[in-house]
mmCIF file of C-alpha atoms in Angstrom:
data_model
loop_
_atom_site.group_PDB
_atom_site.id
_atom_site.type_symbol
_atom_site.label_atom_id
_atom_site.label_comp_id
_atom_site.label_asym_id
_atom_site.label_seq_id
_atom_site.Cartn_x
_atom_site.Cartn_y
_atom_site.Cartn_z
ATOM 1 C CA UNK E 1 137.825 151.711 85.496
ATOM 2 C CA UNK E 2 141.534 153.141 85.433
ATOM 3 C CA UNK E 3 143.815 152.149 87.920
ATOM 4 C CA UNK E 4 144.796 154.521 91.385
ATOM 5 C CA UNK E 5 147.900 155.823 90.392
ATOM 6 C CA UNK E 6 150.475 155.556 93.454
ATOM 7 C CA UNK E 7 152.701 158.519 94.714
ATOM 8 C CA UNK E 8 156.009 157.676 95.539
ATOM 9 C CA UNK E 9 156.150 157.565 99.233
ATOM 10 C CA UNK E 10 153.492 154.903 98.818
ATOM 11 C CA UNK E 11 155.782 153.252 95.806
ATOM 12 C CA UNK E 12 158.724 153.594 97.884
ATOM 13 C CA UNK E 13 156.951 151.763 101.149
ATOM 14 C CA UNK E 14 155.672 148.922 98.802
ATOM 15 C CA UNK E 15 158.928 148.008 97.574
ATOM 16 C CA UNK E 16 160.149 148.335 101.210
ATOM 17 C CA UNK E 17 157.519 145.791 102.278
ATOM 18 C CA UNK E 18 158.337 143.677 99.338
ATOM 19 C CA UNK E 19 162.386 143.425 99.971
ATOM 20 C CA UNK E 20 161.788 142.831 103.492
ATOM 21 C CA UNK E 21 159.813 139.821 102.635
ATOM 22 C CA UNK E 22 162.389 138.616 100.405
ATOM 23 C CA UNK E 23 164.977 139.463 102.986
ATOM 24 C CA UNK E 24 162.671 136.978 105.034
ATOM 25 C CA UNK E 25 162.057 134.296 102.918
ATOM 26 C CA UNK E 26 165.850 134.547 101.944
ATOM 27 C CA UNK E 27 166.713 134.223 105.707
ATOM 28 C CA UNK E 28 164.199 130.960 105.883
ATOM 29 C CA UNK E 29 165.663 129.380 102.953
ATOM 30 C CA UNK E 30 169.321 130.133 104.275
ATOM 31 C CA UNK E 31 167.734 128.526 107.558
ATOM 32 C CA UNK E 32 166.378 125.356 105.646
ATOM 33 C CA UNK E 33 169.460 124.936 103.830
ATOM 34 C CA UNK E 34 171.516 124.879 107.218
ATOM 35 C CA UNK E 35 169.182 122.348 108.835
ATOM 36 C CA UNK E 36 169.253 120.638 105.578
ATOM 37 C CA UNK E 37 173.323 120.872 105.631
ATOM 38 C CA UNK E 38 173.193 119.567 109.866
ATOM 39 C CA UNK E 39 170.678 116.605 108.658
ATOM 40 C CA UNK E 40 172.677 115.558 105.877
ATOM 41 C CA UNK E 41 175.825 115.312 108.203
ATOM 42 C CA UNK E 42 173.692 113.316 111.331
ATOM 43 C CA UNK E 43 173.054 111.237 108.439
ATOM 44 C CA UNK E 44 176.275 110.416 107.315
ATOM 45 C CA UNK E 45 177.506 110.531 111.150
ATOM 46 C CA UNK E 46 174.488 107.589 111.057
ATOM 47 C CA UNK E 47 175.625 105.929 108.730
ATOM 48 C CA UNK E 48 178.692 105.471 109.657
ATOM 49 C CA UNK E 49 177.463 104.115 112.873
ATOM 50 C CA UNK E 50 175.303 101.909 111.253
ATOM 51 C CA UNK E 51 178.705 100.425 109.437
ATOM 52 C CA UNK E 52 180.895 100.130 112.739
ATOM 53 C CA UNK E 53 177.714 98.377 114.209
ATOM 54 C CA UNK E 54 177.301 95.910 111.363
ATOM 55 C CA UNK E 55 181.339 95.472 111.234
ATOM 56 C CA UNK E 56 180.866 94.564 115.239
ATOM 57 C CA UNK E 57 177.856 92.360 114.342
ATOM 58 C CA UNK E 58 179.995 90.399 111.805
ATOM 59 C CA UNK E 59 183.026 89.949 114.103
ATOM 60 C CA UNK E 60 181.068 88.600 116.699
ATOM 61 C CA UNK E 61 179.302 85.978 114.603
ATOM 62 C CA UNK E 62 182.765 85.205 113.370
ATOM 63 C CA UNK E 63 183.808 84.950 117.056
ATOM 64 C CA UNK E 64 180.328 83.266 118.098
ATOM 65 C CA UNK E 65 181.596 80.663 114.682
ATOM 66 C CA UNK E 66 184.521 80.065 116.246
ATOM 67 C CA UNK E 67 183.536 79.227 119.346
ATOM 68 C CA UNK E 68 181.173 76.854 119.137
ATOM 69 C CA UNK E 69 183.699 75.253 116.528
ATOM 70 C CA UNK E 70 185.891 75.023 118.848
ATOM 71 C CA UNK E 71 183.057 73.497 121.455
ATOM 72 C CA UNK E 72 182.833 71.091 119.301
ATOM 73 C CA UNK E 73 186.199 70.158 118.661
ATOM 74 C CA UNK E 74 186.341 69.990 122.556
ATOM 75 C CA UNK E 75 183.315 68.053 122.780
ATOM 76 C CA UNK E 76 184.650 65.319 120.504
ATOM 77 C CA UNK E 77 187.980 65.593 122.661
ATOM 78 C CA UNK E 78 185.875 65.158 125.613
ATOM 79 C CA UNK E 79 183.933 62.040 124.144
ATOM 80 C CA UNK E 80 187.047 60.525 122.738
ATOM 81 C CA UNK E 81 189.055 60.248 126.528
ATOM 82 C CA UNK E 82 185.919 58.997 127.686
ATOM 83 C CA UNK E 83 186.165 55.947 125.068
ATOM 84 C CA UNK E 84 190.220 56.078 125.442
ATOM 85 C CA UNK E 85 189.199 55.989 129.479
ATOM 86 C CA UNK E 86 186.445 53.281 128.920
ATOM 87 C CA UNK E 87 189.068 50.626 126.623
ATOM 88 C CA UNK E 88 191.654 51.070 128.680
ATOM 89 C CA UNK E 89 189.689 50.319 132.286
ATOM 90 C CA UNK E 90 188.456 47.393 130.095
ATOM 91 C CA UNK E 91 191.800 46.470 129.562
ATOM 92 C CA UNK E 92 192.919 46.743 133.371
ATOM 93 C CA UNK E 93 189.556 44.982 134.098
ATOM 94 C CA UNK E 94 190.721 42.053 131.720
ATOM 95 C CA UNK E 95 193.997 41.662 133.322
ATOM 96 C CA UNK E 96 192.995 41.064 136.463
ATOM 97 C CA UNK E 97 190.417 38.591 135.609
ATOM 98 C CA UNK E 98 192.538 35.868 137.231
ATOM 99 C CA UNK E 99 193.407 37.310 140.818
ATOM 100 C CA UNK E 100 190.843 37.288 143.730
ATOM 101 C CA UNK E 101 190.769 40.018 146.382
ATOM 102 C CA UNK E 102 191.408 38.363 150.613
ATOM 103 C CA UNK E 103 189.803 41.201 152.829
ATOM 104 C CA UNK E 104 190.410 40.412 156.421
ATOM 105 C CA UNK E 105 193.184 37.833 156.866
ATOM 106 C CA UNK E 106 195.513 38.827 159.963
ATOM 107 C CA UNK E 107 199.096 40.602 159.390
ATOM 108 C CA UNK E 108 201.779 37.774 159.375
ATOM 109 C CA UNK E 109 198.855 35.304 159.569
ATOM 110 C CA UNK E 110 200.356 34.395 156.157
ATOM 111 C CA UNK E 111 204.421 33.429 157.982
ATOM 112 C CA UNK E 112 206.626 34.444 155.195
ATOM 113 C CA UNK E 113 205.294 31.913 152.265
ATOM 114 C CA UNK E 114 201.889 33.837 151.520
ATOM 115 C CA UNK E 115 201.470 31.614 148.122
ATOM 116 C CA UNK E 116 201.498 28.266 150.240
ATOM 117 C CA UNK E 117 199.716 29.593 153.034
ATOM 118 C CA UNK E 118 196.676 30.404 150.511
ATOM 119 C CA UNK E 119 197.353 27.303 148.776
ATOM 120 C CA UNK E 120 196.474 25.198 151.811
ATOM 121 C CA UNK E 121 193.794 28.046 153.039
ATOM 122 C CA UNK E 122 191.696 28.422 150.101
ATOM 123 C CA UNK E 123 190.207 24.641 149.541
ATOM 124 C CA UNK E 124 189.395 25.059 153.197
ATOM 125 C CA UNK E 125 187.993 28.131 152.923
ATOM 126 C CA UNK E 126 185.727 27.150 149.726
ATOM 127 C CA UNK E 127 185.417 23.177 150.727
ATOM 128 C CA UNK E 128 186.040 22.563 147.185
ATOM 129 C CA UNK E 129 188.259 19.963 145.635
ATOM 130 C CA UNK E 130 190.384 21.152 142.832
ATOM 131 C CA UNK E 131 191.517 19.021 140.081
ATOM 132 C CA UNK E 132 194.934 20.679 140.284
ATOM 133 C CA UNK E 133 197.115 22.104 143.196
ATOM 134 C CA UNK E 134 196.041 25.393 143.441
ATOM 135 C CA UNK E 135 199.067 27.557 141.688
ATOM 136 C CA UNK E 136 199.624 31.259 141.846
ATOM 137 C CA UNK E 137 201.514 33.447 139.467
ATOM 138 C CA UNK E 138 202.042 35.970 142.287
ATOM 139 C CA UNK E 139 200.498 37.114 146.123
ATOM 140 C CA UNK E 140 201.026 39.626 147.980
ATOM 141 C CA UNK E 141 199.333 42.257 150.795
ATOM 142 C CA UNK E 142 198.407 45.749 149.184
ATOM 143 C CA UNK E 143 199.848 48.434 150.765
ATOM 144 C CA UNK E 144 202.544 49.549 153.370
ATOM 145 C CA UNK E 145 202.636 47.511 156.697
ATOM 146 C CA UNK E 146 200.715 49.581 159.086
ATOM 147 C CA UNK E 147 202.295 49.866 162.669
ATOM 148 C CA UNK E 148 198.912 50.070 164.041
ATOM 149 C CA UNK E 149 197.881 46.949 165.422
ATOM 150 C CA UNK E 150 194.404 48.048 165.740
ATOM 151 C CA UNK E 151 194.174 48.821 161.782
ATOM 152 C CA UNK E 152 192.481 47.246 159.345
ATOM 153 C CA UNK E 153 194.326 44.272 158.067
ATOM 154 C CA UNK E 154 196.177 45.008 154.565
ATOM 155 C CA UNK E 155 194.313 43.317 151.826
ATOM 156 C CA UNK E 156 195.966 39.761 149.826
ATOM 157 C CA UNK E 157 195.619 39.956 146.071
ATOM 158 C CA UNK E 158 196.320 36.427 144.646
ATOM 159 C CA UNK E 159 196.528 35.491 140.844
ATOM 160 C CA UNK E 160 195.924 32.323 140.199
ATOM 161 C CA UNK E 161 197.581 30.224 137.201
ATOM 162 C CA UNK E 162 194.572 28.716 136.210
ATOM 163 C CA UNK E 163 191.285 30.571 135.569
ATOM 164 C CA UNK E 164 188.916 27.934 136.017
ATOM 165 C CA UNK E 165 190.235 27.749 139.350
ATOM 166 C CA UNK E 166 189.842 31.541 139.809
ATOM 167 C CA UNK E 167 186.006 31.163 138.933
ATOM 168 C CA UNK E 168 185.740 28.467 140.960
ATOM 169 C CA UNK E 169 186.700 30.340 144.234
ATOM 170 C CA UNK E 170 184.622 33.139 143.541
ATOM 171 C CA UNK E 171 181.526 31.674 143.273
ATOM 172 C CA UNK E 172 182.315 29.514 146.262
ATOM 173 C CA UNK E 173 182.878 32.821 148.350
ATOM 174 C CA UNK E 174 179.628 34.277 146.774
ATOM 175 C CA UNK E 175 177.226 30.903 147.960
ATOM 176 C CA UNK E 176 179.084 30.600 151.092
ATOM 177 C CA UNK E 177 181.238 33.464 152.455
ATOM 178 C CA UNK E 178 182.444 35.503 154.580
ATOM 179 C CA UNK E 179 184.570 32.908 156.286
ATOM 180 C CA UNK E 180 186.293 33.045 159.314
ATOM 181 C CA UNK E 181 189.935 32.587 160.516
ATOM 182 C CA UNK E 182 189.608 32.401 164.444
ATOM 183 C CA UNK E 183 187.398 35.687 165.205
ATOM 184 C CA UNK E 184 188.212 37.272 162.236
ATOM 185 C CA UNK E 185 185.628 37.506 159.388
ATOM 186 C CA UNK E 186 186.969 36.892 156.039
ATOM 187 C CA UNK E 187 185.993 37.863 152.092
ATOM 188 C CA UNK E 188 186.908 36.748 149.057
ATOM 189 C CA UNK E 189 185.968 38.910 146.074
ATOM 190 C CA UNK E 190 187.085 40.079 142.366
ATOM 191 C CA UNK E 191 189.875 42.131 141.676
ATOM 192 C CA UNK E 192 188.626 45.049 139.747
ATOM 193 C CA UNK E 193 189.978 48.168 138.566
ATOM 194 C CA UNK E 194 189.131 51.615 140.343
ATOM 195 C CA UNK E 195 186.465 52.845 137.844
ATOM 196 C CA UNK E 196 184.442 49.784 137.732
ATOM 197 C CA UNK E 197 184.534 49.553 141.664
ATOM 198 C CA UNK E 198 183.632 53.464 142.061
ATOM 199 C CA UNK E 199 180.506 52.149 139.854
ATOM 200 C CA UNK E 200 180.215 49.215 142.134
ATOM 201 C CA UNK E 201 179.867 50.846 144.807
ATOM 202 C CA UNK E 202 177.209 53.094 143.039
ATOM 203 C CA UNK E 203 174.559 50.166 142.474
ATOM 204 C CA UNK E 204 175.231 49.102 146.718
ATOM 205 C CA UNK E 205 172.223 50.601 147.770
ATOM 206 C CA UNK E 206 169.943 49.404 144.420
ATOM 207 C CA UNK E 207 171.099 45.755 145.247
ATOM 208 C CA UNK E 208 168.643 44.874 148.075
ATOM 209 C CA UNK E 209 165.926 46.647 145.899
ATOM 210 C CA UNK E 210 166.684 44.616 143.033
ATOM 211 C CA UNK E 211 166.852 41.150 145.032
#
C-alpha cells in the first residue's frame, strides 16, 4: 500500500502544528526551569533559616548552661551563709551561756548597785544556798530608760562568774518560778541569741501538745 502523498498547504500546516507544540513544550520547560530556579532559592532562603535557628538554639543552651551554673554557684553561696549564719549564732549562743535573763523587776527597784541588789535577790528568789557568794562579771537593764511609767519594765541581763551557779538558778526558776517582788510577777530565763529565740518562740504553741 503506498503512502498518501501530502500537498504543501497540508505540509506547511503540519509543520505549523508541530513548531507550535514545540513552542509549547519550550514555554513549559522555560516554566519548570523558573519554578525550579524560585524552589532552589526558598531552599537556600530555608536553609539559611534553618542555620540562624540552630545558631539561636545553641546560644540559648549556652545561656540556659550558664545559668543554672550560676544557680548553682548561688545555691552553694546560699547554703554556705546559712552554715556561716548557723556557727556563728552557735557562737553568740555559747557566749552567753553564763548570763540569765530578769523579766519584770521594777525601774530603780535595783538603787544604783544592780550587781548587789541581785546578789542578795537571787538566793531569795531561788531559796537555794550557794556554796559561793553569788559573783557577777557584769548586770545591767537592756535598753533605754523609758519615761513611761506605765511601760513594761526594761529587762536585767546578769552574767554570772561561775556557771554552776548559772545552772543552778535556772533550773530553780524553771521548778518554781515566776516569782514575785511586791505585785509584780517576776521570770528568770536563758539568755539566748535572736535566732534561737525566733525558733523558740516557734515550738510555743507545740509545747502544751508535747507535755
Amino acid at each position: 500500500m503506498q503512502p498518501i502523498a501530502m500537498s504543501d498547504k497540508e505540509q506547511y500546516t503540519t509543520m505549523e502544528r508541530i513548531l507550535q507544540e514545540i513552542t509549547a513544550v519550550s514555554r513549559r520547560i522555560e516554566g519548570m526551569d523558573a519554578s525550579i530556579s524560585s524552589l532552589t532559592l526558598e531552599t537556600k532562603s530555608m536553609r539559611s533559616d534553618v542555620a540562624g535557628f540552630q545558631s539561636r538554639v545553641t546560644g540559648l543552651e549556652h545561656r540556659m548552661g550558664s545559668l543554672e551554673a550560676q544557680e548553682a554557684t548561688s545555691q552553694d553561696r546560699d547554703q554556705d551563709l546559712l552554715d556561716l549564719r548557723s556557727k556563728l549564732t552557735d557562737l553568740e549562743d555559747r557566749s552567753r551561756r553564763d548570763n540569765i535573763r530578769l523579766l519584770g523587776i521594777p525601774e530603780n527597784e535595783e538603787s544604783t548597785d544592780i550587781q548587789a541588789f541581785l546578789g542578795s535577790t537571787l538566793p531569795k528568789f531561788t531559796l537555794l544556798d550557794f556554796d559561793l557568794p553569788l559573783e557577777f562579771q557584769r548586770a545591767h537593764r537592756v535598753g533605754l530608760k523609758r519615761s513611761d511609767k506605765s511601760s513594761r519594765p526594761r529587762p536585767i541581763i546578769a552574767c554570772l562568774l561561775h556557771h554552776n551557779q548559772t545552772r543552778q538558778i535556772l533550773q530553780a526558776a524553771h521548778s518554781h518560778g515566776p516569782f514575785r517582788i511586791g505585785q509584780h510577777d517576776i521570770r528568770i530565763t536563758a539568755d539566748y541569741s535572736k535566732d534561737t529565740n525566733e525558733r523558740r518562740k516557734a515550738f510555743l504553741a507545740l509545747r502544751p501538745r508535747l507535755h
